[in-house]
Coordinates of C-alpha atoms in Angstrom, one line a residue:
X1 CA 107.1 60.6 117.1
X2 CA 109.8 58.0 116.8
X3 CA 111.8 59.7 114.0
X4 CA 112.1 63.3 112.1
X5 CA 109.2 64.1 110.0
X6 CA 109.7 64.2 106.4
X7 CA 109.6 66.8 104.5
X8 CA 109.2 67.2 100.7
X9 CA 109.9 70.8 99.5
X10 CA 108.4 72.0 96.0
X11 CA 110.6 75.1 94.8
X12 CA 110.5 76.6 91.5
X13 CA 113.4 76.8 89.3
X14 CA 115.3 74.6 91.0
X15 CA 117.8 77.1 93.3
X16 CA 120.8 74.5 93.7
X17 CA 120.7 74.1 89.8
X18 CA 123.3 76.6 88.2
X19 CA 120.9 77.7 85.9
X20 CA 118.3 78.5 89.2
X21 CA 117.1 82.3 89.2
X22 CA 118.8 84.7 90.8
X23 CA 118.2 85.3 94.6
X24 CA 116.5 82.2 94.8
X25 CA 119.9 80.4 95.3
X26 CA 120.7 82.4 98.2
X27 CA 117.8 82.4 100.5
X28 CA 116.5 78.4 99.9
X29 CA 120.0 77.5 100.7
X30 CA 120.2 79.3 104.2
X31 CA 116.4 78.0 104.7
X32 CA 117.2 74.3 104.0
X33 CA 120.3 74.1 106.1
X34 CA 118.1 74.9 109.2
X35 CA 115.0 73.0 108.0
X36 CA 117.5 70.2 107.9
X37 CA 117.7 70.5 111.8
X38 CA 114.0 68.9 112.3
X39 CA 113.4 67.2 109.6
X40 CA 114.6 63.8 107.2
X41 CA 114.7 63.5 104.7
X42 CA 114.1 66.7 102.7
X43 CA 112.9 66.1 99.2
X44 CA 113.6 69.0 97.2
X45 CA 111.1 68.7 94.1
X46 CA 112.0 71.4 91.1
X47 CA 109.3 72.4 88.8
X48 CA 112.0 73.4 86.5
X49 CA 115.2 71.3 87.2
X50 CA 117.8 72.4 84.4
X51 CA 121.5 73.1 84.8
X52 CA 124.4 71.4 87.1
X53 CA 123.8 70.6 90.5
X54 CA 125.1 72.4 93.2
X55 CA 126.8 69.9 95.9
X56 CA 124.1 69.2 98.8
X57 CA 124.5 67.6 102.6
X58 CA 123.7 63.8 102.1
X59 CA 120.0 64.3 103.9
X60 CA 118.9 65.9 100.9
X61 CA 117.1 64.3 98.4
X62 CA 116.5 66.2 95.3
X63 CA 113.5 64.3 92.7
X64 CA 113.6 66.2 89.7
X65 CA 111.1 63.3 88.3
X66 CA 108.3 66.1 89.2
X67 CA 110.2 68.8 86.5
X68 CA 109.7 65.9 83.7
X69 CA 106.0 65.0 84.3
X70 CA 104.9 68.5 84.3
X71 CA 106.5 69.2 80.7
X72 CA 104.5 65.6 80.1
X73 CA 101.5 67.3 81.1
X74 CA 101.8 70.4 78.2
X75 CA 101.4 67.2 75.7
X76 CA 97.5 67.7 73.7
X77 CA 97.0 63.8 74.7
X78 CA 97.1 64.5 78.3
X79 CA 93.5 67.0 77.5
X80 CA 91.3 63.9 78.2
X81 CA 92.8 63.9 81.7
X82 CA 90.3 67.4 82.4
X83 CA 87.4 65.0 82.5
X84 CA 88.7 63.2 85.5
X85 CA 87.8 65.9 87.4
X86 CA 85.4 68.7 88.0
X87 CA 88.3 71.1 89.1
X88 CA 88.0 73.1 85.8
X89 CA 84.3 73.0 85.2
X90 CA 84.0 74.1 89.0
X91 CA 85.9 77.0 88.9
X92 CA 84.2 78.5 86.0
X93 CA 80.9 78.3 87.4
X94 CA 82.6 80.0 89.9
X95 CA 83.8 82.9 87.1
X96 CA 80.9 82.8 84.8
X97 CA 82.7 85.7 83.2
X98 CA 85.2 84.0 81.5
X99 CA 83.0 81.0 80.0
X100 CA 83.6 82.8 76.4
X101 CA 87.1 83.9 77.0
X102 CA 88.4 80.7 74.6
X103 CA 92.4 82.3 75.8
X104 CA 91.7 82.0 79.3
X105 CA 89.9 79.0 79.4
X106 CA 92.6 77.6 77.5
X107 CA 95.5 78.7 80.2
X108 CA 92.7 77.2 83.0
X109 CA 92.9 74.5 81.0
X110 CA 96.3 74.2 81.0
X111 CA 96.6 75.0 85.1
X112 CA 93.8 72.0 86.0
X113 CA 96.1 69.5 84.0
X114 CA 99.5 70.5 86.1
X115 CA 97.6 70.7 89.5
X116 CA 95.7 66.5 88.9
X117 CA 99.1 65.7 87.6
X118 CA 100.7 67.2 90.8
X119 CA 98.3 64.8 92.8
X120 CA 99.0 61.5 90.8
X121 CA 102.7 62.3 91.0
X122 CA 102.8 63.1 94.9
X123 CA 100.3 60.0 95.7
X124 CA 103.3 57.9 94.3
X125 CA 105.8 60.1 96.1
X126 CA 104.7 58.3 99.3
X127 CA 105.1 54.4 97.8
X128 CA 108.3 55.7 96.1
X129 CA 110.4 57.0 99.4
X130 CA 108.4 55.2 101.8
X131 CA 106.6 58.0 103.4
X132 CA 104.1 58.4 106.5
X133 CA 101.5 60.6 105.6
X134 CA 100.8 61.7 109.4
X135 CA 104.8 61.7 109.5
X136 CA 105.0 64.1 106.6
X137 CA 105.0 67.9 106.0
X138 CA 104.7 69.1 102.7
X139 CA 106.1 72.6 101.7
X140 CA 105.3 75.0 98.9
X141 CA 107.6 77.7 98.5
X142 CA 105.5 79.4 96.3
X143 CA 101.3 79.4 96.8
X144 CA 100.9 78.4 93.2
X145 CA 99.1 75.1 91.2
X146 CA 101.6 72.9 92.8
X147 CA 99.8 74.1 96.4
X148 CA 96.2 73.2 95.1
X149 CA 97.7 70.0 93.8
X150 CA 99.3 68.8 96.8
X151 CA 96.2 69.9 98.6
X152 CA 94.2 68.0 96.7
X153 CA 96.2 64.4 98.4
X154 CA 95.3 65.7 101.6
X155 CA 91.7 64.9 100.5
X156 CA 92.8 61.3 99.8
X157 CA 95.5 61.3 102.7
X158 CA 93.8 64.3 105.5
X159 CA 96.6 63.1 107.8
X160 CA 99.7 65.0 106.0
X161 CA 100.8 68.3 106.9
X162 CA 100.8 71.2 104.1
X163 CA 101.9 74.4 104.3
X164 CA 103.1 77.5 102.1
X165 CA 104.6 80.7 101.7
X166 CA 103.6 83.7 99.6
X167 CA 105.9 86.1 98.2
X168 CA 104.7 88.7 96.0
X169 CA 104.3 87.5 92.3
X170 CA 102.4 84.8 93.6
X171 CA 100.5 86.8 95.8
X172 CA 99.2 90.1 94.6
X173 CA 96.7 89.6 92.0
X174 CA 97.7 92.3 90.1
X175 CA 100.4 91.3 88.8
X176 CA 98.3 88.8 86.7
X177 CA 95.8 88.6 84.0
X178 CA 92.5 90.3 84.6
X179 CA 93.7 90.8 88.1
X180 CA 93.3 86.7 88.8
X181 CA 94.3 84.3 90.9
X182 CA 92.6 80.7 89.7
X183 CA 91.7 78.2 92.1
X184 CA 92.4 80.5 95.0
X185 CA 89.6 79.8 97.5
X186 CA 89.8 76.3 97.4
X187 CA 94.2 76.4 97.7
X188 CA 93.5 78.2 100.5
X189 CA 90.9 75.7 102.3
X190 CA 93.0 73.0 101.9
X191 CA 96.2 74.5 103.5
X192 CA 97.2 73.4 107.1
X193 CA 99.0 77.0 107.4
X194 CA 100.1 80.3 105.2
X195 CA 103.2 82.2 106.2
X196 CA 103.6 85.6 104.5
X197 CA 106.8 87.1 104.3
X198 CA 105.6 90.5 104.8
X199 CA 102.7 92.4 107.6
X200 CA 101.5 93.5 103.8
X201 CA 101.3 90.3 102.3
X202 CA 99.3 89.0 105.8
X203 CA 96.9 92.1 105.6
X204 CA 96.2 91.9 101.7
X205 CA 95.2 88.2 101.8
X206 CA 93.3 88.7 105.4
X207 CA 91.2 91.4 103.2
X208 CA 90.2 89.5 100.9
X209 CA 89.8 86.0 102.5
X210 CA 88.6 87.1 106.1
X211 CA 88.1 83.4 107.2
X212 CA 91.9 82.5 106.6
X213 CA 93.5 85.1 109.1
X214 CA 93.8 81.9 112.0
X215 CA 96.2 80.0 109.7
X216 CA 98.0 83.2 108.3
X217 CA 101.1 84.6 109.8
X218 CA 104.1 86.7 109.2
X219 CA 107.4 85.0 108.9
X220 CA 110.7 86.7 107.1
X221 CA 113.3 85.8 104.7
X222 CA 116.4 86.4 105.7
X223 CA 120.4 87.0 104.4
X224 CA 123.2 85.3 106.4
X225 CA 125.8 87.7 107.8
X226 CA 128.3 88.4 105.5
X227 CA 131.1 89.4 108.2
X228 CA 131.8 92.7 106.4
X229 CA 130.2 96.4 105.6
X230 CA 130.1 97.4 102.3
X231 CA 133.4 100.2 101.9
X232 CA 131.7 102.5 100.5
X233 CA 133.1 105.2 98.0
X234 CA 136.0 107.5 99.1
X235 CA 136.6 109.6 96.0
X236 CA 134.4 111.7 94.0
X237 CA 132.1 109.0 92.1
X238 CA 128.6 108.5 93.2
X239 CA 128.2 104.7 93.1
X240 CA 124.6 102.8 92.4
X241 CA 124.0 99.4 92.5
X242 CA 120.7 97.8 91.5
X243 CA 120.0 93.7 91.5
X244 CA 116.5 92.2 89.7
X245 CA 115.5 91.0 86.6
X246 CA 115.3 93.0 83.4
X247 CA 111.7 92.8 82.9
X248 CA 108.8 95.0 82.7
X249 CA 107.7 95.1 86.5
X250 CA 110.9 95.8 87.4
X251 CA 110.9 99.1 85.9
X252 CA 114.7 99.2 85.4
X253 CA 113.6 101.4 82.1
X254 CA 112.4 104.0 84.6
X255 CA 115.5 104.0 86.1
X256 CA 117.7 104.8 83.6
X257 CA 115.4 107.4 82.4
X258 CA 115.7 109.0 85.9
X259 CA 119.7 108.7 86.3
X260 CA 119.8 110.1 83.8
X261 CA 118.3 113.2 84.4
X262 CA 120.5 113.4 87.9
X263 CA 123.2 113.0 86.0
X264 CA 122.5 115.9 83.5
X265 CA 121.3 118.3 86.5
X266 CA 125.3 117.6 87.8
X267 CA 127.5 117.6 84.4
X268 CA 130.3 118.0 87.5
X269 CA 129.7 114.8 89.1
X270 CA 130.5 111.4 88.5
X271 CA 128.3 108.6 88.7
X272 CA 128.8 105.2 88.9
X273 CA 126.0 102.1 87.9
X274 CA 126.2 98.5 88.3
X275 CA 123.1 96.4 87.6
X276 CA 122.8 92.4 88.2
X277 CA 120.5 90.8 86.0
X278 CA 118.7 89.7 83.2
X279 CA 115.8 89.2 81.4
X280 CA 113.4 89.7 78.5
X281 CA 114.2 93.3 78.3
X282 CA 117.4 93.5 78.6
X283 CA 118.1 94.5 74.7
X284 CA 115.5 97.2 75.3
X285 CA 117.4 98.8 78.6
X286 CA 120.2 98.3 77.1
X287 CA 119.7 100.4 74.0
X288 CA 118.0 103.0 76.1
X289 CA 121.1 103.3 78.6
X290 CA 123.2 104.2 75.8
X291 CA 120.9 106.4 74.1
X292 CA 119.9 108.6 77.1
X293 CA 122.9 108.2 80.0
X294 CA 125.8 111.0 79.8
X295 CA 129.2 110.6 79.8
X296 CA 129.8 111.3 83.5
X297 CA 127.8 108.0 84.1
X298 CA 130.0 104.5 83.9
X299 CA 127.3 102.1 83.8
X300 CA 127.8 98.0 83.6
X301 CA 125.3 95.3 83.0
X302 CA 126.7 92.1 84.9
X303 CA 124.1 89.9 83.3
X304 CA 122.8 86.9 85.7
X305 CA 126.0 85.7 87.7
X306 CA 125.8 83.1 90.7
X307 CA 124.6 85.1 94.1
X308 CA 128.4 84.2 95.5
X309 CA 129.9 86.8 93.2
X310 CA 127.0 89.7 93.8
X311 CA 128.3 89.3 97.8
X312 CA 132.0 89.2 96.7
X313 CA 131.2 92.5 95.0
X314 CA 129.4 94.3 98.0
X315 CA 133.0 92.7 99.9
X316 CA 135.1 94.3 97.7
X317 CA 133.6 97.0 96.0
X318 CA 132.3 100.5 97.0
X319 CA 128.3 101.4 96.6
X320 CA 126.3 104.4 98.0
X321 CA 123.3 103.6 97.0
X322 CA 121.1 100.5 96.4
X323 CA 118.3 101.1 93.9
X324 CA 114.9 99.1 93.4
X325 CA 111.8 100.9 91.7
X326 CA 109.9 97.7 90.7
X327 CA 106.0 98.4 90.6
X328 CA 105.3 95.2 92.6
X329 CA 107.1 93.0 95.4
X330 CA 107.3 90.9 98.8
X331 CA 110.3 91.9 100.0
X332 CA 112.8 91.5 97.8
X333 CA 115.7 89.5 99.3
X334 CA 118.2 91.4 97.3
X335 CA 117.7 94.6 99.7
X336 CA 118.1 92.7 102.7
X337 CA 122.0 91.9 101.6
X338 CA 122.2 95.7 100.7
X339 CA 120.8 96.3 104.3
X340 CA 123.1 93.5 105.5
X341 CA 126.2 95.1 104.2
X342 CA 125.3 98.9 105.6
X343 CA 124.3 100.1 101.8
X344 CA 121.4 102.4 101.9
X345 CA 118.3 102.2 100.5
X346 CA 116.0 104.0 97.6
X347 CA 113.4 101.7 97.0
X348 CA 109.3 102.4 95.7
X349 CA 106.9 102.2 98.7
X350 CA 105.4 98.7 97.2
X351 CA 104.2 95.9 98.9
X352 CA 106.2 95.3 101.7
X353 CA 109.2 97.4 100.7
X354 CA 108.2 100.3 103.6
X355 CA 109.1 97.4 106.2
X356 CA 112.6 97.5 105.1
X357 CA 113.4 100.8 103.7
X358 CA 112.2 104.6 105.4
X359 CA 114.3 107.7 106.2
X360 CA 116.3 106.3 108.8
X361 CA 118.4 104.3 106.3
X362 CA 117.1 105.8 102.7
X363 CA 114.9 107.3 100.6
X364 CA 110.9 105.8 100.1
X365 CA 109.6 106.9 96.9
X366 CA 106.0 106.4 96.0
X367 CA 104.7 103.8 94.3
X368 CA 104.4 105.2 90.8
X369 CA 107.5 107.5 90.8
X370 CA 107.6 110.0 87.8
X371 CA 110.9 110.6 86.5
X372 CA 111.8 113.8 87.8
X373 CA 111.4 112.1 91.8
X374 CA 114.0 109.4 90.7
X375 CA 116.1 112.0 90.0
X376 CA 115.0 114.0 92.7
X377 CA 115.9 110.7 95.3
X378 CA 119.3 110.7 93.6
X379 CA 120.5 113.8 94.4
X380 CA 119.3 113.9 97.8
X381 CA 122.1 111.3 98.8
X382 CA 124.5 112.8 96.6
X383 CA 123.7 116.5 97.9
X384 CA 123.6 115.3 101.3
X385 CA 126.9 113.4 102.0
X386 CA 126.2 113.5 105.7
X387 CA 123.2 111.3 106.1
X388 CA 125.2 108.7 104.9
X389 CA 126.2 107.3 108.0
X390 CA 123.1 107.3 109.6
X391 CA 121.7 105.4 106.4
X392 CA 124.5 102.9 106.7
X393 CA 124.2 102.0 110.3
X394 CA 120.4 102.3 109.9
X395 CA 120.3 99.8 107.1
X396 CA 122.8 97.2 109.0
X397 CA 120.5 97.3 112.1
X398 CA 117.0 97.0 110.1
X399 CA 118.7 94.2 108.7
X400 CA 120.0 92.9 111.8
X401 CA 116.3 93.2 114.0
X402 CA 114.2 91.8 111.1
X403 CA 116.2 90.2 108.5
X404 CA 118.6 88.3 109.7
X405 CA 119.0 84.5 108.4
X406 CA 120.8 82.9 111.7
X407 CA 117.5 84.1 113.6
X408 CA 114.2 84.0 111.3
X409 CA 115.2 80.3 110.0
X410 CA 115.7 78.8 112.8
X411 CA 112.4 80.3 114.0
X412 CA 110.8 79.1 111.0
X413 CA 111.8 75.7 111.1
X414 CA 111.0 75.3 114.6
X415 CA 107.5 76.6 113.7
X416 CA 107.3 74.4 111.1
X417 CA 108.1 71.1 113.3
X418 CA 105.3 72.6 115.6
X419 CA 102.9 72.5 113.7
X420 CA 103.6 68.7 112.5
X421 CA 103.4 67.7 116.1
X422 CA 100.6 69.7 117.2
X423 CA 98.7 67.9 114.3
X424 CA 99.7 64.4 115.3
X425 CA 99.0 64.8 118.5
X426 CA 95.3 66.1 117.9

């Protein structure tokens, strides 16, 4: 090839908007600035592009033209546009079971109108920047409609490249509706290759789609190197630190519900609790902390603050303990800056959580902890002061071997430029 292949990159809340979620900021920024290395330009298309813009290198070009045709698309005249298709009537003869389910027919409904409108819009993506469709890799960070939709082109145009990752709410059907993944088979047909961010992710979709194992593999997320360790505490005060939305598969509830109870079990201690993040249940978590935590617990909600300030407070400020007890993940990028700074690690043994967290740098808990083995997992780092720096160093070089940014990006987008060429010259 004469020149860099293209690439256009579909994300969803738009990270490099100041109004982007959470972690996602972090870890598509690191990605980009080595997929930048083999590839111009990147178009970086938002399905949700609200907020200021973060500044960006010149090669990047972000559309956010996608964001306003999808909200088009939510429009009652746009219903005529089902007929165009069979994509909807195909998939419930496919899922007889829902033909008198008016709800979910409704959302299918909804889904078969984004994913045609995400194949008219990318069809004029080409015209619009100029684009060679053999020259071309198309990204998905999410396997999602937008996937299908884009796969759908390659039926028109079978020369571009498509790929996608999978994380873990867009993976793991039960964290949906009647345990349901529309439109999955087919998404996966149409995709050039799959990269799953965890062995777990890999082995639940080889499962349950046997025939997609040759285009499946594992590649990580990463977290840059911050150039410090996390201080730790040097007085008296136990110090938590938990980072995820407020919302219900989170299970922050549960948490608070089993701090606690530590903290009742040791009147004599003090604890400490930070928590970044926000969501639909945060007036709910809120009300509960103050109802249920003691006194000798000093407990702070930080809300949803740019992922710049979350490191600066790792830098500058003491924790012993990073806390996740969701019910469902990938492998949640916020552990992997714990690990990076030396924190360790109680975290629920879901998804691929085990390949980050054990007992050489923290506590596993199982996947449905009751209260009491919350509180149980609290105490055993408070009770056992020595472990901690075995934990620490344990959690630095986990982070270090599999997580590290420098190392899996750069492997990624080398992959990535691989399999573009590998194509083209077939």
């Amino acid at each position: 090839m004469n020149k860099k292949p293209a690439l256009v990159l579909f994300t969803g809340s738009f990270p490099f908007f100041s109004k982007g979620s959470l972690t996602e900021i972090s870890f598509l920024q690191n990605e980009v600035a080595y997929l930048a290395q083999n590839f111009s330009p990147i178009i970086i298309v938002p399905n949700n592009a609200q907020g200021k813009i973060f500044s960006l290198p010149s090669e990047i070009i972000i559309d956010d033209t996608y964001s306003s045709a999808i909200s088009e698309t939510q429009s009652k005249k746009q219903i005529i546009n089902i007929f165009r298709d069979s994509l909807l009537f195909d998939e419930l003869r496919s899922h007889p079971r829902f033909l008198f389910h008016l709800k979910i027919i409704k959302k299918l409904a909804i889904r078969s109108l984004i994913i045609l409108e995400t194949r008219d819009w990318v069809i004029k993506l080409f015209e619009r920047y100029n684009l060679v469709p053999q020259n071309t890799l198309f990204y998905t960070y999410w396997l999602n409609n937008i996937t299908l939709g884009v796969g759908m082109v390659k039926e028109i145009f079978p020369e571009i490249t498509l790929i996608s990752r999978a994380h873990g709410g867009d993976l793991y059907a039960k964290r949906k509706q009647n345990n349901y993944y529309p439109f999955r088979p087919r998404e996966l047909r149409l995709l050039d290759y799959l990269f799953l961010i965890s062995e777990h992710g890999k082995n639940y979709i080889t499962d349950l789609y046997p025939w997609v194992e040759k285009r499946c593999d594992v590649y990580r997320l990463g977290v840059r190197d911050f150039g410090t360790l996390n201080p730790g505490s040097n007085d008296d005060v136990f110090r938590i630190v938990s980072c995820s939305s407020l919302t219900k598969v989170k299970r922050v509830d549960l948490f608070v519900q089993g701090l606690a109870d530590a903290a009742r079990k040791k009147p004599d201690r003090q604890f400490g609790w930070d928590h970044f993040g926000d969501g639909t249940m945060f007036n709910e978590i809120e009300s509960l902390s103050k109802e249920l935590i003691p006194e000798n617990v000093v407990w702070f909600f930080h809300g949803n603050v740019p992922n710049n300030e979350i490191i600066a407070y790792y830098k500058s400020n003491p924790a012993d303990l990073f806390v996740n007890v969701s019910s469902s993940e990938g492998i949640p990028v916020t552990i992997m800056e714990a690990a990076c700074f030396g924190i360790p690690i109680m975290a629920t043994a879901v998804g691929g959580t085990p390949e980050i967290v054990s007992s050489e740098n923290g506590l596993l808990l199982e996947p449905n902890p009751e209260i009491g083995e919350i509180s149980t997992g609290l105490l055993h780092f408070l009770d056992k002061p020595g472990f901690q720096e075995k934990y620490k160093s344990n959690s630095r070089k986990i982070w270090q071997d599999k997580f590290y940014a420098d190392k899996n990006y750069l492997s990624f987008a080398n992959r990535l430029l691989e399999i573009v060429t590998i194509k083209n010259d077939q």
